[in-house]
Amino acid sequence: MALFDALLELADDHLVLGHRVSEWCGHAPMLEEDLAMPNMALDVIGTARNLYDYAGKVEGKGRDEDDLAYLRGEREYRNLLLVERPNEDFAHTMLRQLYFAAFMHPYWTAALESPDETVRGIAGKAVKEMAYHIRHTGEWVIRLGDGTEESARRMRDAVTALAIYVDELFEEGAGEGLDALPDRAALRPEWEATIKRIFDEAGLEQVTSPFPQSGGRDGRHGEGLGHMLAEMQSVHRAHPGATW
Amino acid sequence: MYSQGLIGADGRSDETPEFLAAFQARVDAEEKIEPNDDMPEGYRRTLVRQIGQHAHSEIVGMLPEGNWITRAPSLRRKAALLAKVQDEGGHGLYLYSAAETLGVTREQMTEELLDGRAKYSSIFNYPTLSWADIGTIGWLVDGAAIMNQIPLCRCSYGPYARAMIRVCKEESFHQRQGYEIVMKLAQGTPEQKAMAQDALNRWWWPSIMMFGPHDADSQHSDQSMAWKIKRFTNDELRQKFIDATVPQAEYLGLTLPDPDLKWNEEKGGYDHGPINWDEFWSVVKGHGPMARDRIKARRKAWDDGAWVREAALAHAEKRKVRREAAPLAAE
Ligand SMILES: [Fe+2]
Ligand SMILES: [Fe+2]
Ligand SMILES: [Fe+2]
């Protein structure tokens, strides 16, 4: 079941992040971002769907994407703490997305060599999307870091706030030792290099926290995730067995 | 002459009867009017108002549907709804660009929306109260928008007509998708079916009000028809919409909330019961149930985003300065 668990971790990361980004829809700082953020949300929700679908098949108990997304509670969700962090402001949202994409891009690139054909298929689509997310959010981190005093302060605040969630990206989790999926720890140098390149242009300093947080993979989340899932699952759970 | 009332409307001395007649002749010959062409000030102003209102409707329209993105009952529906709301934002963007060709800026139009000078479609001042509202809005509201907008693809003003061609394709996709959501509910559990009927009961009348007042009470119609900004009257479009929708509701096994709705053999269309124009005017004048919340939400997004827009400008400016300084430094 290691593959099932590992796919579920990845799927939860993508769905929870996509849900968070989708909360901006109609409320963005400018119309262009009201188009760009749903785009990014759609990309990661699309990947989540592919991963849930495959996880359900691997499990072989007939659970589909919606059973996995809508009928598990917060203790059963295995997403990274990073992706469940609230949107806060545009600086936090862009940085959270950049941190995730700067990890997932090398991850999916490595997964293109997976012996598992379905994983290769998912990676092929996702790798291009993650390159776009790095570009789009990286440009914003640079604009905000360099822009005004206020935007630079907000950008630094975001860097400080999210620093404690970075290490968890590189923890192996359920995929440890699986041939089908890449090792996570090995991707750290590339992640660091991407962030350094962008931060240098943005005039930002990387912060390493001496007190990194983790526990998402064991269902030990912040308090926000339960509210997010309660909202997300409300209609689905109010009508057991209904189709939509 | 159609436009006599507008001669000299903006103190423009060149709007002679000859000028207006020559303009009308171009319109009558179905020539497209382009941004740099001479045009009567009244024509320009009518278009700015209409395209601006249309753009604002797309943008405000993101809110009622956006209200259900985080609760969509399946991942497929969630993705489709996100994509739909994003399309509406895209429509707003093309429309603002079309209006900008007439010499107004997006910022000006946004300010007018936020301070209540500019209007948007009355329909978006009603709340979305269940998942069925999402299907019903796609089916009825996007359906009504299509009735209105297909003739606009032939509007005399080129940039507006071209924007509408692209918009209409997406609106018909939204309409089919909405109908499919309602169909799923109508064929679902008793609770789902009741949800669909309740949504239809709430959205039917506001949807047919979207076409505006009866022709006899419509202010701007005649001149807009002459200038081929408009091709059909409000009542003609409303009739087409009702005639198309009644059989769709029958197919779903849902009941339209109008006991007077019946086929009129003689006119080859449906007769409908009286429309509550008091409600219509009250909503148009900004007293709809969600009017304050909609503008408040738009204003909040705009105000909260100010620092982001300022930062983007400041960064662009710094970059420009750095780029200009770079070759000097190298010398
Ligand atoms: Fe639209
Ligand atoms: Fe529209
Ligand atoms: Fe639409």
Coordinates of C-alpha atoms and ligand atoms in Angstrom, one line a residue:
Chain A
M1 CA 0.0 0.0 0.0
A2 CA 3.0 2.2 0.0
L3 CA 2.3 3.5 -3.5
F4 CA -1.4 4.2 -2.6
D5 CA -0.3 6.2 0.5
A6 CA 2.4 8.1 -1.5
L7 CA -0.1 9.0 -4.3
L8 CA -2.6 10.1 -1.7
E9 CA 0.0 12.4 -0.1
L10 CA 0.8 14.0 -3.4
A11 CA -2.9 14.3 -4.4
D12 CA -3.8 15.9 -1.1
D13 CA -0.9 18.4 -1.5
H14 CA -2.3 19.4 -4.9
L15 CA -6.0 19.6 -4.0
V16 CA -5.5 21.5 -0.8
L17 CA -3.2 24.1 -2.5
G18 CA -5.7 24.4 -5.5
H19 CA -8.5 24.9 -3.1
R20 CA -6.6 27.7 -1.2
V21 CA -5.7 29.4 -4.5
S22 CA -9.3 29.1 -5.7
E23 CA -10.5 31.1 -2.7
W24 CA -9.1 34.2 -4.4
C25 CA -11.3 33.8 -7.5
G26 CA -13.1 37.1 -8.0
H27 CA -11.1 38.9 -5.3
A28 CA -7.7 39.3 -6.9
P29 CA -5.7 42.6 -6.8
M30 CA -6.2 43.0 -10.6
L31 CA -8.2 41.4 -13.3
E32 CA -5.1 39.7 -14.8
E33 CA -4.6 37.8 -11.6
D34 CA -8.3 36.9 -11.5
L35 CA -7.4 34.9 -14.6
A36 CA -4.0 33.7 -13.6
M37 CA -4.9 32.4 -10.1
P38 CA -7.8 30.2 -11.3
N39 CA -5.4 28.9 -14.0
M40 CA -2.9 27.8 -11.4
A41 CA -5.7 26.4 -9.2
L42 CA -7.0 24.4 -12.2
D43 CA -3.6 23.0 -12.9
V44 CA -3.0 21.6 -9.5
I45 CA -6.6 20.4 -9.0
G46 CA -6.3 18.7 -12.4
T47 CA -3.1 16.9 -11.1
A48 CA -4.9 16.0 -7.8
R49 CA -7.7 14.4 -9.8
N50 CA -5.2 12.3 -11.8
L51 CA -3.5 11.2 -8.6
Y52 CA -6.6 10.3 -6.7
D53 CA -7.9 8.4 -9.7
Y54 CA -4.7 6.4 -9.9
A55 CA -4.6 6.0 -6.1
G56 CA -8.1 4.5 -6.2
K57 CA -7.1 2.0 -8.8
V58 CA -3.9 1.0 -7.0
E59 CA -6.0 0.5 -3.8
G60 CA -8.5 -1.6 -5.7
K61 CA -11.5 -1.0 -3.4
G62 CA -13.5 0.9 -5.9
R63 CA -12.9 4.3 -4.3
D64 CA -13.0 7.1 -6.9
E65 CA -11.5 10.6 -6.9
D66 CA -14.5 12.1 -5.0
D67 CA -14.6 9.3 -2.4
L68 CA -11.0 10.1 -1.6
A69 CA -11.3 13.9 -1.7
Y70 CA -14.7 14.3 0.0
L71 CA -15.0 11.5 2.5
R72 CA -11.8 11.7 4.4
G73 CA -11.5 14.0 7.4
E74 CA -8.7 16.3 8.5
R75 CA -6.8 13.5 10.4
E76 CA -6.9 11.4 7.3
Y77 CA -5.6 14.2 5.0
R78 CA -1.8 13.8 4.4
N79 CA -0.9 17.1 2.8
L80 CA 2.1 19.2 3.6
L81 CA 1.5 22.0 6.1
L82 CA 2.8 24.5 3.6
V83 CA -0.1 24.1 1.2
E84 CA -2.8 24.4 3.8
R85 CA -1.5 27.8 5.0
P86 CA -4.2 30.5 4.7
N87 CA -3.9 32.9 1.8
E88 CA -3.1 35.9 4.1
D89 CA -2.2 38.4 1.4
F90 CA -1.0 38.2 -2.2
A91 CA 2.7 38.0 -1.1
H92 CA 2.0 34.9 1.1
T93 CA 0.0 33.3 -1.7
M94 CA 2.6 33.9 -4.4
L95 CA 5.4 32.7 -2.1
R96 CA 3.5 29.5 -1.1
Q97 CA 2.9 28.7 -4.7
L98 CA 6.5 29.4 -5.6
Y99 CA 7.9 27.1 -2.9
F100 CA 5.6 24.3 -3.9
A101 CA 6.2 24.7 -7.7
A102 CA 10.0 25.0 -7.2
F103 CA 9.8 21.6 -5.5
M104 CA 7.3 19.9 -7.8
H105 CA 9.1 21.0 -11.0
P106 CA 12.3 18.9 -10.3
Y107 CA 10.1 16.2 -8.7
W108 CA 8.0 15.7 -11.8
T109 CA 11.1 16.1 -14.0
A110 CA 12.6 13.1 -12.1
A111 CA 9.3 11.3 -12.3
L112 CA 9.4 11.4 -16.1
E113 CA 11.9 8.5 -15.8
S114 CA 9.6 6.5 -13.5
P115 CA 9.1 2.8 -14.4
D116 CA 5.4 3.4 -13.7
E117 CA 3.7 4.5 -16.9
T118 CA 0.8 6.3 -15.2
V119 CA 3.2 8.3 -13.1
R120 CA 5.1 9.3 -16.2
G121 CA 1.8 10.4 -17.8
I122 CA 0.9 12.6 -14.8
A123 CA 4.4 14.0 -14.6
G124 CA 4.5 14.9 -18.3
K125 CA 1.5 17.3 -17.9
A126 CA 2.5 18.6 -14.5
V127 CA 6.1 19.4 -15.3
K128 CA 5.1 22.1 -17.8
E129 CA 2.6 23.6 -15.5
M130 CA 5.0 23.8 -12.6
A131 CA 7.5 25.6 -14.9
Y132 CA 4.8 28.2 -15.6
H133 CA 3.9 28.5 -11.9
I134 CA 7.6 29.2 -11.0
R135 CA 7.8 31.8 -13.8
H136 CA 4.5 33.5 -12.8
T137 CA 4.9 33.5 -9.1
G138 CA 8.7 34.1 -9.3
E139 CA 8.0 37.3 -11.3
W140 CA 5.6 38.5 -8.6
V141 CA 8.0 37.7 -5.8
I142 CA 10.6 39.8 -7.7
R143 CA 8.1 42.7 -8.4
L144 CA 6.9 42.7 -4.8
G145 CA 10.4 42.3 -3.2
D146 CA 11.7 45.1 -5.4
G147 CA 8.6 47.3 -5.7
T148 CA 7.6 49.6 -2.8
E149 CA 8.6 49.7 0.8
E150 CA 5.2 48.2 1.8
S151 CA 5.4 45.4 -0.8
A152 CA 9.0 44.5 0.2
R153 CA 8.0 44.4 3.9
R154 CA 5.0 42.1 3.1
M155 CA 7.3 39.9 1.0
R156 CA 9.8 39.6 3.9
D157 CA 6.9 38.8 6.3
A158 CA 5.8 36.0 4.0
V159 CA 9.4 34.6 3.8
T160 CA 9.6 34.6 7.6
A161 CA 6.1 33.1 8.1
L162 CA 6.6 30.3 5.6
A163 CA 10.2 29.4 6.5
I164 CA 9.1 26.8 9.1
Y165 CA 7.2 24.8 6.5
V166 CA 10.0 24.4 4.0
D167 CA 11.8 21.4 5.5
E168 CA 8.8 19.2 5.3
L169 CA 8.9 19.4 1.5
F170 CA 12.0 17.2 1.6
E171 CA 10.8 14.5 4.0
E172 CA 10.4 11.2 2.3
G173 CA 7.0 10.2 3.6
A174 CA 5.2 7.1 2.2
G175 CA 7.1 7.2 -1.0
E176 CA 10.4 6.3 0.6
G177 CA 12.2 3.7 -1.3
L178 CA 9.5 3.3 -4.0
D179 CA 10.9 3.0 -7.5
A180 CA 7.8 4.6 -9.0
L181 CA 8.3 7.9 -7.3
P182 CA 11.4 10.2 -7.0
D183 CA 13.3 10.7 -3.7
R184 CA 12.4 14.0 -2.2
A185 CA 15.5 14.8 -0.2
A186 CA 17.7 14.7 -3.3
L187 CA 15.7 17.6 -4.8
R188 CA 16.8 20.2 -2.2
P189 CA 19.8 21.7 -4.0
E190 CA 17.7 22.4 -7.1
W191 CA 14.9 24.0 -5.0
E192 CA 17.5 26.1 -3.1
A193 CA 19.0 27.2 -6.4
T194 CA 15.6 28.3 -7.9
I195 CA 14.7 30.2 -4.8
K196 CA 18.1 31.9 -4.6
R197 CA 18.0 33.0 -8.2
I198 CA 14.5 34.6 -7.6
F199 CA 15.3 36.0 -4.2
D200 CA 18.6 37.6 -5.5
E201 CA 16.6 39.5 -8.0
A202 CA 13.9 40.4 -5.5
G203 CA 16.4 41.6 -2.9
L204 CA 15.2 39.0 -0.4
E205 CA 17.1 36.9 2.0
Q206 CA 16.4 33.2 2.6
V207 CA 15.5 32.4 6.1
T208 CA 16.1 29.0 7.7
S209 CA 14.1 28.3 10.7
P210 CA 15.7 26.5 13.7
F211 CA 12.2 25.2 14.5
P212 CA 10.8 23.6 11.3
Q213 CA 7.3 22.2 11.6
S214 CA 6.1 18.9 10.2
G215 CA 3.3 16.3 10.8
G216 CA 1.1 16.9 7.8
R217 CA 1.9 13.4 6.5
D218 CA 0.6 11.9 9.7
G219 CA -2.6 14.0 9.7
R220 CA -1.3 16.5 12.3
H221 CA -2.4 19.7 10.7
G222 CA -3.0 23.3 11.6
E223 CA -6.5 24.3 12.7
G224 CA -7.3 25.9 9.4
L225 CA -7.5 22.7 7.4
G226 CA -10.5 21.3 9.2
H227 CA -12.5 24.4 8.3
M228 CA -11.4 24.2 4.8
L229 CA -12.5 20.6 4.5
A230 CA -15.7 21.3 6.3
E231 CA -16.6 23.8 3.7
M232 CA -15.3 21.8 0.7
Q233 CA -17.1 18.6 1.7
S234 CA -20.4 20.1 3.0
V235 CA -22.6 19.6 -0.1
H236 CA -21.1 16.3 -1.0
R237 CA -21.5 14.9 2.5
A238 CA -25.1 16.3 2.9
H239 CA -26.2 14.0 0.1
P240 CA -24.7 10.6 0.6
G241 CA -24.6 8.5 -2.5
A242 CA -25.9 11.3 -4.8
T243 CA -24.2 11.9 -8.1
W244 CA -23.5 15.4 -9.5
Chain B
M1 CA -32.9 61.9 -39.1
Y2 CA -32.4 59.6 -36.2
S3 CA -29.8 61.5 -34.3
Q4 CA -31.1 65.0 -34.4
G5 CA -31.4 65.0 -30.6
L6 CA -27.7 64.6 -30.3
I7 CA -26.6 67.3 -32.7
G8 CA -24.0 69.3 -30.9
A9 CA -24.6 67.1 -27.9
D10 CA -21.0 67.5 -26.6
G11 CA -20.5 70.9 -28.0
R12 CA -19.0 69.3 -31.1
S13 CA -19.5 71.7 -34.0
D14 CA -18.8 69.2 -36.6
E15 CA -21.9 67.1 -36.0
T16 CA -23.7 68.7 -38.9
P17 CA -26.7 66.9 -40.4
E18 CA -24.4 66.0 -43.3
F19 CA -21.9 64.4 -41.0
L20 CA -24.6 62.4 -39.2
A21 CA -26.3 61.4 -42.4
A22 CA -22.9 60.2 -43.8
F23 CA -22.3 58.2 -40.6
Q24 CA -25.8 56.7 -40.8
A25 CA -25.2 55.7 -44.4
R26 CA -22.0 53.8 -43.4
V27 CA -24.0 52.0 -40.7
D28 CA -26.8 51.2 -43.1
A29 CA -24.4 49.8 -45.5
E30 CA -23.3 47.4 -42.7
E31 CA -19.8 48.9 -42.7
K32 CA -17.9 48.3 -39.4
I33 CA -17.1 51.4 -37.5
E34 CA -13.5 51.3 -36.2
P35 CA -11.8 53.1 -33.3
N36 CA -10.1 55.8 -35.4
D37 CA -13.2 56.5 -37.5
D38 CA -15.2 59.7 -37.0
M39 CA -18.3 59.0 -35.1
P40 CA -21.1 61.0 -33.4
E41 CA -20.4 61.7 -29.8
G42 CA -23.7 60.1 -28.9
Y43 CA -22.7 56.9 -30.6
R44 CA -19.4 56.9 -28.7
R45 CA -21.1 57.6 -25.4
T46 CA -23.8 55.0 -25.9
L47 CA -21.1 52.4 -26.6
V48 CA -18.9 53.3 -23.7
R49 CA -21.9 53.0 -21.4
Q50 CA -23.1 49.7 -22.9
I51 CA -19.7 48.0 -23.2
G52 CA -18.7 49.3 -19.7
Q53 CA -21.9 47.9 -18.2
H54 CA -21.4 44.6 -20.0
A55 CA -17.8 44.4 -18.7
H56 CA -18.9 45.2 -15.1
S57 CA -21.6 42.6 -15.4
E58 CA -19.0 39.9 -16.2
I59 CA -16.8 41.0 -13.3
V60 CA -19.5 41.3 -10.7
G61 CA -21.0 38.1 -12.1
M62 CA -17.9 36.3 -10.9
L63 CA -19.0 36.8 -7.3
P64 CA -22.4 34.9 -7.1
E65 CA -20.9 31.8 -8.8
G66 CA -17.5 32.2 -7.1
N67 CA -19.6 31.7 -3.9
W68 CA -19.8 28.0 -4.7
I69 CA -16.3 27.1 -6.0
T70 CA -15.1 26.1 -2.6
R71 CA -18.3 23.9 -2.0
A72 CA -18.7 22.3 -5.5
P73 CA -19.9 18.7 -4.8
S74 CA -17.4 16.9 -7.0
L75 CA -13.9 17.6 -8.2
R76 CA -15.1 17.6 -11.8
R77 CA -17.7 20.2 -11.0
K78 CA -15.2 22.2 -9.0
A79 CA -12.8 22.4 -11.9
A80 CA -15.6 23.3 -14.4
L81 CA -16.9 26.0 -12.2
L82 CA -13.5 27.5 -11.6
A83 CA -13.0 27.5 -15.4
K84 CA -16.3 29.1 -16.0
V85 CA -15.8 31.9 -13.5
Q86 CA -12.4 32.5 -15.0
D87 CA -14.0 32.7 -18.5
E88 CA -16.3 35.5 -17.1
G89 CA -13.2 37.4 -16.0
G90 CA -11.7 36.9 -19.4
H91 CA -14.9 38.4 -20.9
G92 CA -14.6 41.3 -18.7
L93 CA -11.0 41.8 -19.9
Y94 CA -11.9 41.8 -23.6
L95 CA -14.8 44.1 -23.0
Y96 CA -12.8 46.6 -21.0
S97 CA -10.3 46.5 -23.9
A98 CA -13.1 47.1 -26.4
A99 CA -14.3 50.1 -24.3
E100 CA -10.8 51.5 -24.1
T101 CA -10.7 51.8 -27.9
L102 CA -13.3 54.6 -27.3
G103 CA -11.1 56.6 -25.1
V104 CA -11.9 55.5 -21.5
T105 CA -9.5 53.6 -19.3
R106 CA -10.2 50.5 -17.3
E107 CA -9.3 52.4 -14.1
Q108 CA -12.0 55.1 -14.9
M109 CA -14.6 52.4 -15.5
T110 CA -13.6 50.6 -12.3
E111 CA -13.9 53.8 -10.3
E112 CA -17.4 54.3 -11.8
L113 CA -18.4 50.8 -10.8
L114 CA -17.1 51.1 -7.3
D115 CA -18.7 54.5 -6.6
G116 CA -22.1 53.4 -8.0
R117 CA -22.1 55.6 -11.2
A118 CA -21.9 52.7 -13.5
K119 CA -24.4 49.9 -13.6
Y120 CA -24.2 46.2 -14.1
S121 CA -26.8 43.5 -14.9
S122 CA -29.5 43.4 -12.2
I123 CA -29.3 39.6 -12.1
F124 CA -26.1 39.5 -10.1
N125 CA -27.7 41.2 -7.2
Y126 CA -29.5 38.0 -6.3
P127 CA -27.8 35.5 -3.9
T128 CA -26.7 32.0 -4.8
L129 CA -28.2 29.8 -2.1
S130 CA -27.6 26.2 -3.2
W131 CA -25.5 24.2 -5.6
A132 CA -28.5 24.1 -7.9
D133 CA -28.2 27.9 -8.4
I134 CA -24.9 27.2 -10.2
G135 CA -26.6 25.0 -12.8
T136 CA -29.6 27.3 -13.0
I137 CA -27.5 30.4 -13.6
G138 CA -25.6 28.7 -16.4
W139 CA -28.8 27.5 -18.0
L140 CA -30.9 30.7 -17.6
V141 CA -28.5 33.6 -17.1
D142 CA -25.9 32.5 -19.6
G143 CA -28.8 31.5 -21.8
A144 CA -30.3 34.9 -21.6
A145 CA -26.9 36.5 -22.2
I146 CA -26.5 34.5 -25.4
M147 CA -29.9 35.7 -26.7
N148 CA -28.7 39.3 -26.0
Q149 CA -25.2 38.8 -27.3
I150 CA -25.6 36.8 -30.5
P151 CA -27.0 39.9 -32.3
L152 CA -24.2 41.9 -30.8
C153 CA -21.7 39.9 -32.9
R154 CA -23.1 42.0 -35.8
C155 CA -22.9 45.3 -33.9
S156 CA -21.8 48.2 -36.0
Y157 CA -18.8 48.9 -33.8
G158 CA -16.0 46.6 -34.9
P159 CA -14.1 45.9 -31.6
Y160 CA -17.4 45.2 -29.7
A161 CA -18.7 42.9 -32.4
R162 CA -15.4 41.0 -32.5
A163 CA -15.2 40.7 -28.7
M164 CA -18.8 39.3 -28.8
I165 CA -17.9 36.5 -31.2
R166 CA -15.4 35.1 -28.9
V167 CA -17.6 35.6 -25.8
C168 CA -20.6 34.0 -27.3
K169 CA -18.8 30.7 -28.0
E170 CA -17.9 30.5 -24.4
E171 CA -21.3 31.5 -23.1
S172 CA -23.0 28.8 -25.1
F173 CA -20.6 26.3 -23.5
H174 CA -21.6 27.7 -20.1
Q175 CA -25.2 27.4 -20.9
R176 CA -24.9 23.7 -21.9
Q177 CA -22.8 23.0 -18.9
G178 CA -25.4 24.7 -16.6
Y179 CA -28.2 22.8 -18.2
E180 CA -26.3 19.5 -17.7
I181 CA -25.9 20.4 -13.9
V182 CA -29.6 20.9 -13.6
M183 CA -30.4 17.8 -15.5
K184 CA -28.2 15.7 -13.2
L185 CA -30.2 17.2 -10.2
A186 CA -33.5 16.7 -11.9
Q187 CA -32.7 13.1 -12.4
G188 CA -31.2 12.7 -9.0
T189 CA -32.5 12.1 -5.4
P190 CA -35.7 13.8 -4.3
E191 CA -33.6 16.3 -2.4
Q192 CA -31.6 17.1 -5.5
K193 CA -34.7 17.5 -7.6
A194 CA -36.3 19.8 -5.0
M195 CA -33.1 21.9 -4.9
A196 CA -33.3 22.3 -8.7
Q197 CA -37.0 23.3 -8.6
D198 CA -36.3 25.8 -5.8
A199 CA -33.4 27.4 -7.8
L200 CA -35.7 27.7 -10.9
N201 CA -38.4 29.3 -8.8
R202 CA -36.0 32.0 -7.6
W203 CA -34.1 32.6 -10.9
W204 CA -36.8 32.5 -13.5
W205 CA -38.3 36.0 -13.1
P206 CA -35.0 37.7 -12.5
S207 CA -33.7 36.0 -15.7
I208 CA -36.6 37.3 -17.9
M209 CA -36.2 40.7 -16.4
M210 CA -32.6 40.7 -17.6
F211 CA -33.9 41.7 -21.1
G212 CA -34.9 45.1 -19.6
P213 CA -38.2 47.0 -19.6
H214 CA -40.9 46.5 -22.2
D215 CA -40.2 48.2 -25.5
A216 CA -42.8 50.9 -24.8
D217 CA -40.8 51.9 -21.6
S218 CA -37.3 51.5 -23.0
Q219 CA -35.4 54.8 -23.3
H220 CA -32.4 54.2 -25.5
S221 CA -33.8 51.7 -27.9
D222 CA -34.7 53.6 -31.0
Q223 CA -31.4 55.3 -31.5
S224 CA -29.4 52.2 -30.7
M225 CA -31.4 50.2 -33.2
A226 CA -30.8 52.9 -35.9
W227 CA -27.1 52.8 -35.2
K228 CA -27.2 49.0 -35.3
I229 CA -25.7 48.7 -31.8
K230 CA -28.9 46.8 -31.0
R231 CA -30.6 44.6 -33.5
F232 CA -33.7 43.3 -31.6
T233 CA -35.9 45.0 -29.1
N234 CA -36.0 43.9 -25.4
D235 CA -39.4 42.2 -25.9
E236 CA -38.3 40.4 -29.0
L237 CA -35.3 38.9 -27.2
R238 CA -37.3 38.0 -24.1
Q239 CA -39.8 36.2 -26.3
K240 CA -37.1 34.2 -28.1
F241 CA -35.6 33.3 -24.7
I242 CA -38.9 32.1 -23.2
D243 CA -39.8 30.1 -26.3
A244 CA -36.4 28.4 -26.2
T245 CA -36.5 27.7 -22.4
V246 CA -40.0 26.4 -21.9
P247 CA -39.4 23.1 -23.7
Q248 CA -36.0 22.7 -21.9
A249 CA -37.8 23.0 -18.5
E250 CA -40.4 20.5 -19.7
Y251 CA -37.7 18.0 -20.7
L252 CA -36.2 18.3 -17.2
G253 CA -39.6 17.7 -15.6
L254 CA -39.4 21.1 -13.8
T255 CA -42.1 23.7 -13.5
L256 CA -41.5 27.3 -14.5
P257 CA -43.0 29.5 -11.8
D258 CA -45.6 31.3 -14.0
P259 CA -49.1 30.0 -14.0
D260 CA -50.0 32.2 -17.0
L261 CA -47.3 30.7 -19.2
K262 CA -49.1 29.2 -22.2
W263 CA -48.5 28.6 -25.9
N264 CA -50.2 31.2 -28.2
E265 CA -50.8 29.5 -31.5
E266 CA -51.6 32.8 -33.2
K267 CA -48.2 34.5 -32.4
G268 CA -46.3 31.2 -32.5
G269 CA -44.8 31.9 -29.1
Y270 CA -45.5 31.6 -25.4
D271 CA -47.5 34.2 -23.5
H272 CA -46.2 35.0 -20.0
G273 CA -47.7 36.5 -16.8
P274 CA -47.0 40.0 -15.7
I275 CA -43.5 40.9 -14.7
N276 CA -42.9 42.6 -11.4
W277 CA -41.4 45.8 -12.7
D278 CA -41.3 47.4 -9.2
E279 CA -38.8 44.7 -8.2
F280 CA -36.9 45.2 -11.5
W281 CA -36.5 48.9 -11.0
S282 CA -35.7 48.6 -7.4
V283 CA -32.9 46.1 -8.2
V284 CA -31.7 48.2 -11.1
K285 CA -31.5 51.2 -8.8
G286 CA -29.2 49.4 -6.5
H287 CA -31.6 47.9 -3.9
G288 CA -31.3 44.3 -4.9
P289 CA -30.7 41.8 -2.0
M290 CA -27.0 41.5 -2.7
A291 CA -26.2 44.9 -4.2
R292 CA -24.3 46.3 -1.3
D293 CA -22.4 43.1 -0.7
R294 CA -21.3 42.9 -4.4
I295 CA -19.9 46.4 -4.5
K296 CA -18.4 46.0 -1.1
A297 CA -16.6 42.8 -2.3
R298 CA -15.4 44.5 -5.4
R299 CA -14.2 47.5 -3.4
K300 CA -12.4 45.3 -0.9
A301 CA -10.6 43.5 -3.7
W302 CA -9.6 46.7 -5.3
D303 CA -8.5 48.4 -2.1
D304 CA -6.7 45.4 -0.7
G305 CA -4.9 45.0 -4.0
A306 CA -3.8 48.6 -4.2
W307 CA -0.3 47.9 -2.7
V308 CA 0.2 45.1 -5.3
R309 CA -0.6 47.3 -8.2
E310 CA 1.5 50.1 -6.8
A311 CA 4.4 47.6 -6.3
A312 CA 4.1 46.4 -9.9
L313 CA 4.3 50.0 -11.2
A314 CA 7.2 50.9 -8.9
H315 CA 9.1 47.8 -10.0
A316 CA 8.5 48.5 -13.7
E317 CA 9.7 52.0 -13.2
K318 CA 12.9 50.9 -11.3
R319 CA 13.6 48.4 -14.0
K320 CA 13.4 51.0 -16.7
V321 CA 15.7 53.3 -14.8
R322 CA 18.2 50.5 -14.3
R323 CA 18.0 49.5 -17.9
E324 CA 18.7 53.0 -19.0
A325 CA 21.5 53.4 -16.5
A326 CA 23.2 50.1 -17.5
P327 CA 24.8 51.1 -20.8
L328 CA 26.0 54.4 -19.3
A329 CA 27.7 52.5 -16.5
A330 CA 29.4 50.3 -19.0
E331 CA 30.9 53.2 -20.9
Ligands
FE1 FE -19.5 36.0 -19.7
FE2 FE -21.9 38.2 -20.8
FE3 FE -20.9 32.8 -19.0

